[in-house]
Each structure stands twice: as structure tokens, then as C-alpha cells.
PDB file of C-alpha atoms in Angstrom:
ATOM      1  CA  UNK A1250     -80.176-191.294 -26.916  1.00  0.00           C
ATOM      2  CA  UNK A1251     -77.922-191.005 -29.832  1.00  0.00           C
ATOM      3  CA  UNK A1252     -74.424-190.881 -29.056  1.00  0.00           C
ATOM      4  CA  UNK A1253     -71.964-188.980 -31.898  1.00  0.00           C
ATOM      5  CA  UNK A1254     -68.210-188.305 -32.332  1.00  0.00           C
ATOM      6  CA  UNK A1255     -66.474-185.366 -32.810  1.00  0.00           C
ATOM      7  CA  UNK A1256     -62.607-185.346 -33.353  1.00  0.00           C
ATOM      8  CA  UNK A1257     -60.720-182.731 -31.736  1.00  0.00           C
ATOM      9  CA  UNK A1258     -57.207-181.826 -32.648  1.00  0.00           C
ATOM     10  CA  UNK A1259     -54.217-180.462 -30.405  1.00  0.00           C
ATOM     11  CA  UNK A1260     -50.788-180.428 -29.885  1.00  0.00           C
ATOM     12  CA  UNK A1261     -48.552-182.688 -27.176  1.00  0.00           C
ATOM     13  CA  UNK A1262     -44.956-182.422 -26.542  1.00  0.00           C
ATOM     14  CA  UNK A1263     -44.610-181.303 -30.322  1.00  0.00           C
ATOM     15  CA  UNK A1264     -46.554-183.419 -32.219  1.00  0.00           C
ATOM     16  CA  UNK A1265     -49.859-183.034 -33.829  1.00  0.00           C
ATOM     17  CA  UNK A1266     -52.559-185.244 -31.830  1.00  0.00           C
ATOM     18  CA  UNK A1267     -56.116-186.484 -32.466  1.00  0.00           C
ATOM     19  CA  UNK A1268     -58.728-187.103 -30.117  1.00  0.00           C
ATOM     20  CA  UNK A1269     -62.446-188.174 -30.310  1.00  0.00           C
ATOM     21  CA  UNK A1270     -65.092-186.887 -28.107  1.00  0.00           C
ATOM     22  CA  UNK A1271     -68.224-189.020 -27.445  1.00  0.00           C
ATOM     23  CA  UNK A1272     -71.140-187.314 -26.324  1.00  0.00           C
ATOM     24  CA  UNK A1273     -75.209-187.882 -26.209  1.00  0.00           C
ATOM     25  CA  UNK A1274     -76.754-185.523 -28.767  1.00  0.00           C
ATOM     26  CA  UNK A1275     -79.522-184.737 -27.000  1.00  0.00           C
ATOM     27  CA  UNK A1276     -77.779-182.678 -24.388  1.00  0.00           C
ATOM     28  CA  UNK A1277     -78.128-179.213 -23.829  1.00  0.00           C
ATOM     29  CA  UNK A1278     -75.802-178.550 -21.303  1.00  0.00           C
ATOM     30  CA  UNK A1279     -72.015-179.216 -20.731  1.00  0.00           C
ATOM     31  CA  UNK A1280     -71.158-182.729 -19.454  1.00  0.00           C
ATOM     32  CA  UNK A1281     -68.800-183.708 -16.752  1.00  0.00           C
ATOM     33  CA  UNK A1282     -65.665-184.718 -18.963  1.00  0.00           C
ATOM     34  CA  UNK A1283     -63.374-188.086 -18.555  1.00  0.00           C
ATOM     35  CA  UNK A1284     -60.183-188.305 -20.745  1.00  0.00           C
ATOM     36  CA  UNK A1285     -59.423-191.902 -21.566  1.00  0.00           C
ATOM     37  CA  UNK A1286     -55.442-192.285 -22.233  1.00  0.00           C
ATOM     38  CA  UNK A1287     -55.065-195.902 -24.130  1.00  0.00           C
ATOM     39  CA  UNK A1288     -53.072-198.383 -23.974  1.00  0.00           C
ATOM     40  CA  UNK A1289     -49.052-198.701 -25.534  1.00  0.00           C
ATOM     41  CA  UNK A1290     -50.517-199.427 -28.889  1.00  0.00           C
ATOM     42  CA  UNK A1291     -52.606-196.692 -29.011  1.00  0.00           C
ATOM     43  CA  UNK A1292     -56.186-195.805 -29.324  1.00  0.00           C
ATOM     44  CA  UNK A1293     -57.738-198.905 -30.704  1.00  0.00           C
ATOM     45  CA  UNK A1294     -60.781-200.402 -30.637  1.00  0.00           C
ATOM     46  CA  UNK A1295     -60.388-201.259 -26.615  1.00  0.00           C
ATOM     47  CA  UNK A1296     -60.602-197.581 -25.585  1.00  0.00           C
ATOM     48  CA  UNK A1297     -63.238-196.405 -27.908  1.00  0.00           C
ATOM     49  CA  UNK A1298     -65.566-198.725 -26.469  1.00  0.00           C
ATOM     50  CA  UNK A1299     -64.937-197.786 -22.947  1.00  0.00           C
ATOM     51  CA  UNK A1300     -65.767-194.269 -24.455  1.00  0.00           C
ATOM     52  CA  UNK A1301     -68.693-194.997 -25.629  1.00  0.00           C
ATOM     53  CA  UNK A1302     -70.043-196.333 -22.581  1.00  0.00           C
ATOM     54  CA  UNK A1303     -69.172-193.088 -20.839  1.00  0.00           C
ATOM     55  CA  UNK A1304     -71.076-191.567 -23.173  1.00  0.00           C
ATOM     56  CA  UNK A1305     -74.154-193.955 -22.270  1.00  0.00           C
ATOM     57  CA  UNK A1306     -73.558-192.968 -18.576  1.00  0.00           C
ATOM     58  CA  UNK A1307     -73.941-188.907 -19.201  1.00  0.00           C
ATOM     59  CA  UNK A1308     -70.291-188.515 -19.827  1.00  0.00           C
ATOM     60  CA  UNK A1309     -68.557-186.376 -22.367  1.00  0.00           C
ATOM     61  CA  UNK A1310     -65.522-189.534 -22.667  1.00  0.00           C
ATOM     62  CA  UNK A1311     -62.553-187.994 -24.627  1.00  0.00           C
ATOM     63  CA  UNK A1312     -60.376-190.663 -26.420  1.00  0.00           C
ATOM     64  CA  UNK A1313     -57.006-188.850 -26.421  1.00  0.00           C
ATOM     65  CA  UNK A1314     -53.734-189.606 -28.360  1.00  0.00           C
ATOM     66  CA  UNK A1315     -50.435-191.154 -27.377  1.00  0.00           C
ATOM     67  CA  UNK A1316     -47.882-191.556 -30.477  1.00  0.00           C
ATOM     68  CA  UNK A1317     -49.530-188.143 -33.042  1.00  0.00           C
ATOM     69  CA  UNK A1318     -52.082-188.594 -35.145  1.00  0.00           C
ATOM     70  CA  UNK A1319     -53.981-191.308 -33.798  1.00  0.00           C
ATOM     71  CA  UNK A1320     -51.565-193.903 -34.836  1.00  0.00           C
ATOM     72  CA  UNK A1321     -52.498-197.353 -33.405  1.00  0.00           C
ATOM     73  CA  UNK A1322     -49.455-200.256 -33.320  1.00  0.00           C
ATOM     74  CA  UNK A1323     -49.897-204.038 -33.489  1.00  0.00           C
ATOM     75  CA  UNK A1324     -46.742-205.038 -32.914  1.00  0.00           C
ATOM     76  CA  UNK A1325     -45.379-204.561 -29.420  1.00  0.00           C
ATOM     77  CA  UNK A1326     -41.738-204.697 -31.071  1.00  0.00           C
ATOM     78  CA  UNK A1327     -42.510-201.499 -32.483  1.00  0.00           C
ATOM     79  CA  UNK A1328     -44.133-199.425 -29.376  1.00  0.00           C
ATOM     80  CA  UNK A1329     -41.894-200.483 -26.779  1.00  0.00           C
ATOM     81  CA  UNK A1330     -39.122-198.433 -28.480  1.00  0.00           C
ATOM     82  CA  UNK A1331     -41.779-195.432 -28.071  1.00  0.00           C
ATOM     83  CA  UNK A1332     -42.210-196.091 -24.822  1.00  0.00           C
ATOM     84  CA  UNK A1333     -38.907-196.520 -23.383  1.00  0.00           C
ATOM     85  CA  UNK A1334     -38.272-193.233 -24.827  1.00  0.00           C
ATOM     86  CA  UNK A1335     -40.837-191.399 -23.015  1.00  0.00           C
ATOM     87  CA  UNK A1336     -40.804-193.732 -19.328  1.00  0.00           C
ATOM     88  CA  UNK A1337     -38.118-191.441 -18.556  1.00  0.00           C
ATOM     89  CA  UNK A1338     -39.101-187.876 -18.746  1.00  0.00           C
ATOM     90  CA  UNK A1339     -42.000-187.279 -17.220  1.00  0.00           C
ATOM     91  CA  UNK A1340     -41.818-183.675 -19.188  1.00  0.00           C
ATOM     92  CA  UNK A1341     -42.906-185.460 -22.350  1.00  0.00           C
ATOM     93  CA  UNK A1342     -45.494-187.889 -21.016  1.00  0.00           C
ATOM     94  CA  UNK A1343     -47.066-184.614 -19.070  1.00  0.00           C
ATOM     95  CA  UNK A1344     -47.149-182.876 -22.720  1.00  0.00           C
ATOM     96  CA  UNK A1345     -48.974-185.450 -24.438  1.00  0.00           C
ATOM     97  CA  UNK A1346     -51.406-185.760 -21.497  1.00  0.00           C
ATOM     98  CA  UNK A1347     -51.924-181.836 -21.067  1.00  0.00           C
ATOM     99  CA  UNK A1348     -52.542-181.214 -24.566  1.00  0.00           C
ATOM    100  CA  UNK A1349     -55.618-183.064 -24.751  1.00  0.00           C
ATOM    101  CA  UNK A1350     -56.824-181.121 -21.659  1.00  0.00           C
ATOM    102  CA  UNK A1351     -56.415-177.933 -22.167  1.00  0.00           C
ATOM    103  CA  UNK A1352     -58.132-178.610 -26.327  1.00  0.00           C
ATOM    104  CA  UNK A1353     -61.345-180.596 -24.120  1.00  0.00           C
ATOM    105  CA  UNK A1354     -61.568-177.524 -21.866  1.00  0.00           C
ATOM    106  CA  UNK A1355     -62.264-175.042 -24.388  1.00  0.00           C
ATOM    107  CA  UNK A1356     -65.149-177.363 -26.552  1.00  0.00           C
ATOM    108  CA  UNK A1357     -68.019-176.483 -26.271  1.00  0.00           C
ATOM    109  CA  UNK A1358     -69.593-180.238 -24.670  1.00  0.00           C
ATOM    110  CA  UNK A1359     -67.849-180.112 -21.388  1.00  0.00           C
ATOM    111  CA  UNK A1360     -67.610-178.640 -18.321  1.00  0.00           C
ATOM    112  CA  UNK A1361     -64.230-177.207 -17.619  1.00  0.00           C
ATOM    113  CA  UNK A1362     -64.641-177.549 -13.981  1.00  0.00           C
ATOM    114  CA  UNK A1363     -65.484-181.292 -13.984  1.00  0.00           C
ATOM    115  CA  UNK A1364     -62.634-183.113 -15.670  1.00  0.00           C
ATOM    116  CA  UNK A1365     -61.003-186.949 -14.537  1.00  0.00           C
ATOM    117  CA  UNK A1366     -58.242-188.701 -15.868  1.00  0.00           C
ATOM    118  CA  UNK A1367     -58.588-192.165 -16.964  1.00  0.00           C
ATOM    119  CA  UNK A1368     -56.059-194.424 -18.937  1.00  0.00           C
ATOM    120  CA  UNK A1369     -55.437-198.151 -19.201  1.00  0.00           C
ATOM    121  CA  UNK A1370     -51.504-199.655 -19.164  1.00  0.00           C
ATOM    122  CA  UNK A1371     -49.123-196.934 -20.386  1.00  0.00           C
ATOM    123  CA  UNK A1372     -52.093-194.413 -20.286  1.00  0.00           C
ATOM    124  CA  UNK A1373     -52.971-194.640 -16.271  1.00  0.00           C
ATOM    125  CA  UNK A1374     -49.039-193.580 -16.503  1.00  0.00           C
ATOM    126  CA  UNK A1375     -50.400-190.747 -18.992  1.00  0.00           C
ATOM    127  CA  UNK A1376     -53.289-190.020 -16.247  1.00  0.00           C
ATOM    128  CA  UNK A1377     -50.762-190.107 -13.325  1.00  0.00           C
ATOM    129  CA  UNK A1378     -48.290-187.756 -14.901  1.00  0.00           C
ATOM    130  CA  UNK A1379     -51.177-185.369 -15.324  1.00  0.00           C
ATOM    131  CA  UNK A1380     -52.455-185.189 -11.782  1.00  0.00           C
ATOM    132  CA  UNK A1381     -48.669-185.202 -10.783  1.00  0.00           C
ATOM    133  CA  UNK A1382     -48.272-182.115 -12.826  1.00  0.00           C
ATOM    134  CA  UNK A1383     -50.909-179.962 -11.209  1.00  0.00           C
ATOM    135  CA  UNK A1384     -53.427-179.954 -13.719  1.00  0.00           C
ATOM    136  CA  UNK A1385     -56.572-179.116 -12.539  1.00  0.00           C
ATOM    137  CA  UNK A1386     -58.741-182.100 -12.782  1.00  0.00           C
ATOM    138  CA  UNK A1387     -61.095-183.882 -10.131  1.00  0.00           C
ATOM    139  CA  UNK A1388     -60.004-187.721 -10.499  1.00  0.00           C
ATOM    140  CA  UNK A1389     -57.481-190.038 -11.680  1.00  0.00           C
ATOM    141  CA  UNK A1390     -58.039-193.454 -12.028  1.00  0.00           C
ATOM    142  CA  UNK A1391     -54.979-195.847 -13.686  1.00  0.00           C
ATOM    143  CA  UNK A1392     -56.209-199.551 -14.512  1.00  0.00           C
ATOM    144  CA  UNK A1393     -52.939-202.258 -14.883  1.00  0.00           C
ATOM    145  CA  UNK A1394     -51.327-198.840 -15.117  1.00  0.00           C
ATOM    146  CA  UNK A1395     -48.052-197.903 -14.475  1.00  0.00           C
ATOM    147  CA  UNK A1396     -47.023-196.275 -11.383  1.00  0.00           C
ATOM    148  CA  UNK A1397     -43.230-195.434 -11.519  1.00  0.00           C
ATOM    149  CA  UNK A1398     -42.173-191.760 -12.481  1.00  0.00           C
ATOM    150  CA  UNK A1399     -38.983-190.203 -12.067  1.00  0.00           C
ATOM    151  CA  UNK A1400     -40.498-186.905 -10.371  1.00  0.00           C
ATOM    152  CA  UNK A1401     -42.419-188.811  -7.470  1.00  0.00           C
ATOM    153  CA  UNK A1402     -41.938-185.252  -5.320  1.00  0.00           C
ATOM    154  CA  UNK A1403     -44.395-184.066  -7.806  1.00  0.00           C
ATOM    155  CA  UNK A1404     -46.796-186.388  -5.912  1.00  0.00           C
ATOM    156  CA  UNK A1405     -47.606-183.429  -3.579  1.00  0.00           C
ATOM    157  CA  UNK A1406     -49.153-181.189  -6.755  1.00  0.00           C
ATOM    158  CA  UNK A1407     -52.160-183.767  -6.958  1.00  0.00           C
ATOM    159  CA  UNK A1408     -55.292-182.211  -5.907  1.00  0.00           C
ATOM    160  CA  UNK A1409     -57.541-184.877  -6.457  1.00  0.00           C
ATOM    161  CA  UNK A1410     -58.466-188.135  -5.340  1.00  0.00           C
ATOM    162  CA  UNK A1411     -56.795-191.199  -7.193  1.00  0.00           C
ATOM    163  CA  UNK A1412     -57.721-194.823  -7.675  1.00  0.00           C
ATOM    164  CA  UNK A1413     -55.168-196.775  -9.373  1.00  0.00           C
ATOM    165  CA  UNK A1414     -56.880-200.823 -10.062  1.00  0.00           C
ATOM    166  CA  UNK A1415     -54.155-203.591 -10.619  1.00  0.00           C
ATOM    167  CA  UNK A1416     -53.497-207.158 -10.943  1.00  0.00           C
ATOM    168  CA  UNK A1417     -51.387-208.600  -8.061  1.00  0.00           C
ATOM    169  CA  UNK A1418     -49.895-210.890 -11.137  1.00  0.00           C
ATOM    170  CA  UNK A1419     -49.090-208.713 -13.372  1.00  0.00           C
ATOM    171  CA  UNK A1420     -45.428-209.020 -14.306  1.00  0.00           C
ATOM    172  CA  UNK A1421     -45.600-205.555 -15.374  1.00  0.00           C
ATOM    173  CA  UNK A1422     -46.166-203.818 -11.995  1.00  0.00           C
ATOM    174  CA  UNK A1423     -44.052-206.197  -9.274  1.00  0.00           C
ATOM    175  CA  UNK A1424     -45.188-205.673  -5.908  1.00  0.00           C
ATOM    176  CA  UNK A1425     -41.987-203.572  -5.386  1.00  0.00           C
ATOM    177  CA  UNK A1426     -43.325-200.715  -7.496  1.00  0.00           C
ATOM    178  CA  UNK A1427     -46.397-200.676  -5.609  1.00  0.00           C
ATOM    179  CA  UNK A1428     -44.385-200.271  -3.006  1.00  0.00           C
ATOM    180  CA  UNK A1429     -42.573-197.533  -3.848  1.00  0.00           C
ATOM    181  CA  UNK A1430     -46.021-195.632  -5.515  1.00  0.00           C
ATOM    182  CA  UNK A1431     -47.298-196.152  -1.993  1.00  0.00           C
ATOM    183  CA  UNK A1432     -44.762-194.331  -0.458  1.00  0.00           C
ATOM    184  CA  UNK A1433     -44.589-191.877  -3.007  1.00  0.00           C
ATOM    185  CA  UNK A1434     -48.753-191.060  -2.261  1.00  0.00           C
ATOM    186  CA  UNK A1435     -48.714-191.000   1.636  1.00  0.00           C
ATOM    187  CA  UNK A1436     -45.431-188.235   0.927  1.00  0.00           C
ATOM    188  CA  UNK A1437     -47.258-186.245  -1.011  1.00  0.00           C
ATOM    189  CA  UNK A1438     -50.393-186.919   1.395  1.00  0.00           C
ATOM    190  CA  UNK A1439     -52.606-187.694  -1.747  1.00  0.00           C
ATOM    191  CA  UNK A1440     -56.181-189.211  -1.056  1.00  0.00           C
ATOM    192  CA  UNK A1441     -55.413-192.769  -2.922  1.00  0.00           C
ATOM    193  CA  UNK A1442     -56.791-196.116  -2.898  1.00  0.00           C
ATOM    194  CA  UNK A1443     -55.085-199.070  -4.555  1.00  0.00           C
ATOM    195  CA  UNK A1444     -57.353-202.079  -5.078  1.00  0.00           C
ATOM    196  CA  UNK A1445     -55.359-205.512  -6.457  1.00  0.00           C
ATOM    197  CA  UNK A1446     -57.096-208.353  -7.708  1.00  0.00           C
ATOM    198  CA  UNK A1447     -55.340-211.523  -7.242  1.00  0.00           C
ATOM    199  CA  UNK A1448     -54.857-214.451  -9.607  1.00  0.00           C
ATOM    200  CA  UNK A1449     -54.978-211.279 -12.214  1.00  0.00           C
ATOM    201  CA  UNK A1450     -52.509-210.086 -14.964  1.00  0.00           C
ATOM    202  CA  UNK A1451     -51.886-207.743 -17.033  1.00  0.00           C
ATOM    203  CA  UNK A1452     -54.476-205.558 -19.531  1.00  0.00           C
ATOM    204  CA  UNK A1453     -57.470-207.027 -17.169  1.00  0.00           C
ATOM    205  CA  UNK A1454     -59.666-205.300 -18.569  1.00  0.00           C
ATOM    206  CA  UNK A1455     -59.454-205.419 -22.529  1.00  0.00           C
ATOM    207  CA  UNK A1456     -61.404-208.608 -23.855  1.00  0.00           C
ATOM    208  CA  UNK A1457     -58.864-208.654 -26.905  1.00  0.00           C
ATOM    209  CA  UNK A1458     -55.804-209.374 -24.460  1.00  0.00           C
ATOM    210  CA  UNK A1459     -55.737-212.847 -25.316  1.00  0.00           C
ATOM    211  CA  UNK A1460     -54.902-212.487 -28.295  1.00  0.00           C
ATOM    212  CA  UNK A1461     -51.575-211.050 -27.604  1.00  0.00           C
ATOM    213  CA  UNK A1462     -50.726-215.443 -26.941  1.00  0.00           C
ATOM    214  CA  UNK A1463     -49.404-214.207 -23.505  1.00  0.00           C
ATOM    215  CA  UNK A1464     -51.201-215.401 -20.990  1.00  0.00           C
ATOM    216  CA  UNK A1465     -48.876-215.215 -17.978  1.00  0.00           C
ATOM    217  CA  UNK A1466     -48.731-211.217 -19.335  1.00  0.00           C
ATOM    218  CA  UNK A1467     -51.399-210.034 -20.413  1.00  0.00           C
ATOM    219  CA  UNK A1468     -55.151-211.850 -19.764  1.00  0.00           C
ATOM    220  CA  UNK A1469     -58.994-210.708 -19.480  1.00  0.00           C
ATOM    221  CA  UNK A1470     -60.643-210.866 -16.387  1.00  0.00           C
ATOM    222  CA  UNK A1471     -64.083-210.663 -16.350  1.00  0.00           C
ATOM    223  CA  UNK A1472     -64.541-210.301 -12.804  1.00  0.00           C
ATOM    224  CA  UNK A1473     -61.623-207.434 -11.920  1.00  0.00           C
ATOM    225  CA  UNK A1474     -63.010-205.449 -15.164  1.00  0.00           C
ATOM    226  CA  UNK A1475     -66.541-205.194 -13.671  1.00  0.00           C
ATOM    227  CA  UNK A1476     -64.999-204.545  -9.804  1.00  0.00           C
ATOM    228  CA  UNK A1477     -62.717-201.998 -11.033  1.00  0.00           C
ATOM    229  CA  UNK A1478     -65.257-200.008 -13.526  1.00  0.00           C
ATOM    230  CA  UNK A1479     -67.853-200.146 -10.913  1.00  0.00           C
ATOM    231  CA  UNK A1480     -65.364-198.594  -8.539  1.00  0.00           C
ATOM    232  CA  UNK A1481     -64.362-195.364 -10.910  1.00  0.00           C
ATOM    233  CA  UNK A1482     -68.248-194.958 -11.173  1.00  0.00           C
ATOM    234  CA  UNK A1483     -68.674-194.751  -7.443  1.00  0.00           C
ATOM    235  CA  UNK A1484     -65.520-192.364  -7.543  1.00  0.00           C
ATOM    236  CA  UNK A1485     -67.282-190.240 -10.346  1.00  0.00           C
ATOM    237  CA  UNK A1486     -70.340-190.163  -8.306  1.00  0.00           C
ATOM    238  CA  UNK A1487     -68.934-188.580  -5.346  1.00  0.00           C
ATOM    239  CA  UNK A1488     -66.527-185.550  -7.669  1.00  0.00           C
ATOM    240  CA  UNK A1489     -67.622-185.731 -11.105  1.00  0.00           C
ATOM    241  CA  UNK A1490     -71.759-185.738 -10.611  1.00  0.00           C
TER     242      UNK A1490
END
């Protein structure tokens, strides 16, 4: 198996994006595809090598865009500015999201008809947006992602199943938000599942997270990244395979 990159370029709520596509070069027929929206900072190194072990599984794992141009930020002084632009207007964040989608449904590597949504912090927000938009995709699955929007009666335009995977810690996501995402899912009577891991934080599943120096924040956990990935597998093997 040899696994290669291709980049694919598109447009999101008016800027010009960059993705990569991962894919085994020995196939000769379209893959099921899984677009992988990254974290605030961007697409960095975390994302990539989720991709990449998509790619390993069979996937064709699309690493899409958030800020234009594949930027990537170190500094969290200088994305949450970004962010608290977009948080808002779910418009935007839908743009950004949808652009990569419709570019990965006309290559050439995957099957328009099998298509999830994946995306870790501000991108399971990314992947949320998406399903809440209508977009014809077959999963969404958020990890320490988050769940507030500002058009939660779009809930009812998600046609898929969704599995969001959070830390019951994680400052980020208070239990009253999963509150509220709870009621927004049984109103729009969307098949969901929410699965919390306690004693966990934020970013659970990025082994760089301790660098941030945050540890009440933002921490790796071993033992929710392997329960949670195994659980989008057995998702994927029931829509995507």
C-alpha cells in the first residue's frame, strides 16, 4: 500500500481554500470519502495524521481548510479573533465547510454518494454546520467539538446519523451546552449519540495538547482517543462501507 497526497483547491465563504486528499494508490475504484475539519489553529500536523490513517483503513480522508490557504496559527491570541467572528453566523462556517464538499465530490478518488463529516474542536462545529445545512452526506462525527449554533431549527435538515465524542471536563463545552445540543437533536428528531468521557478535557485526542501548558483546558487522553476513534469506525461500518 502506498498512500499519496493530492491537494485540491476550492472556494469557502469567499476565500481561496486548500485541501489535501489522502488516498491508497493502488485503488482502482472510488473510495468512501471522510472530510476531516481541524482544529482552531488550523490544519496542522494533528489532522494530517488522522488522515493518513483513514487512508490506511480504505478511506479517501480529505484534510479541508478553515482560515484560506491552509494557514495554520500557533498562537491562540491570534485565532480566537477568527473564531469569534465566525461562532456567530452559521452562514459563514456552512461556506467554509461546503466548499470542500462540493470540490471532493467532483475528484475523481471518491465516491460522491459515500461522504462523512469529521472535525476535531472548532471543526466538529465545521462538521455540524454542514449536516445542519442539508448537505448530503452519510455521517457526522464532532470530537471535543462544539455544539452551539445560532440556527438549531436547522437541526431538522440532518439526514444522517451523528456522533458527537466529548470530555465531561472540558471547560469548553459546560454541561449546559450539552444540554441545550440535546434538545436541539431530539427537535429535529436526528439519530444522535453523545458519548462523554469523564475525568477528560479538552483536545482529547491530539497527543501535542500538552504542549499548549493548559492542562485543566486542553489534555491527551489516551484512553477516550482510542474509545472515541473506535466508535466513528463502527459508525463508518454500518453507512460508509
Amino acid at each position: 500500500m502506498t498512500i499519496i497526497t493530492q491537494d485540491i483547491a476550492y472556494t469557502g465563504d469567499g476565500l481561496a481554500m486548500k485541501a489535501t486528499l489522502y488516498i491508497d494508490d493502488a485503488r482502482t475504484t472510488t473510495a468512501p470519502g471522510v472530510l476531516l475539519y481541524p482544529e482552531a489553529f488550523g490544519p496542522g500536523p494533528h489532522v494530517h495524521a488522522k488522515a493518513r490513517r483513514l487512508a490506511d483503513e480504505g478511506f479517501a480522508a480529505i484534510v479541508c481548510d478553515l482560515h484560506g490557504n491552509a494557514q495554520t496559527f500557533s498562537d491562540i491570541a491570534e485565532v480566537m479573533p477568527l473564531l469569534d467572528i465566525l461562532r456567530p453566523d452559521p452562514a459563514r462556517i456552512r461556506s467554509r465547510a461546503a466548499g470542500a464538499l462540493d470540490a471532493v465530490m467532483k475528484t475523481e478518488w471518491v465516491d460522491p454518494l459515500r461522504i462523512a463529516a469529521i472535525g476535531f474542536c472548532f471543526g466538529g462545529t465545521m462538521a455540524l454546520e454542514l449536516g445542519r445545512s442539508g448537505a448530503p452526506i452519510k455521517a457526522i462525527v464532532g470530537f471535543h467539538s462544539g455544539l452551539a449554533t445560532n440556527a438549531p431549527q436547522d437541526a431538522s435538515n440532518i439526514s444522517c446519523p451523528v456522533l458527537v465524542c466529548i470530555g465531561a471536563d472540558d471547560p469548553g463545552i459546560p454541561a449546559e451546552q450539552r444540554m441545550t445540543f440535546e434538545k436541539e437533536m431530539r427537535e429535529g428528531q436526528v439519530d444522535w449519540t453523545m458519548h462523554l468521557y469523564g475525568g477528560v478535557v479538552h483536545s482529547f485526542t491530539n497527543p501535542d495538547a500538552d504542549k499548549i501548558g493548559r492542562p485543566e483546558f486542553a489534555r491527551y487522553d489516551a484512553a477516550a482517543d482510542a474509545h472515541s476513534w473506535k466508535a466513528m469506525m463502527e459508525l463508518f461500518s454500518r453507512v460508509l462501507i
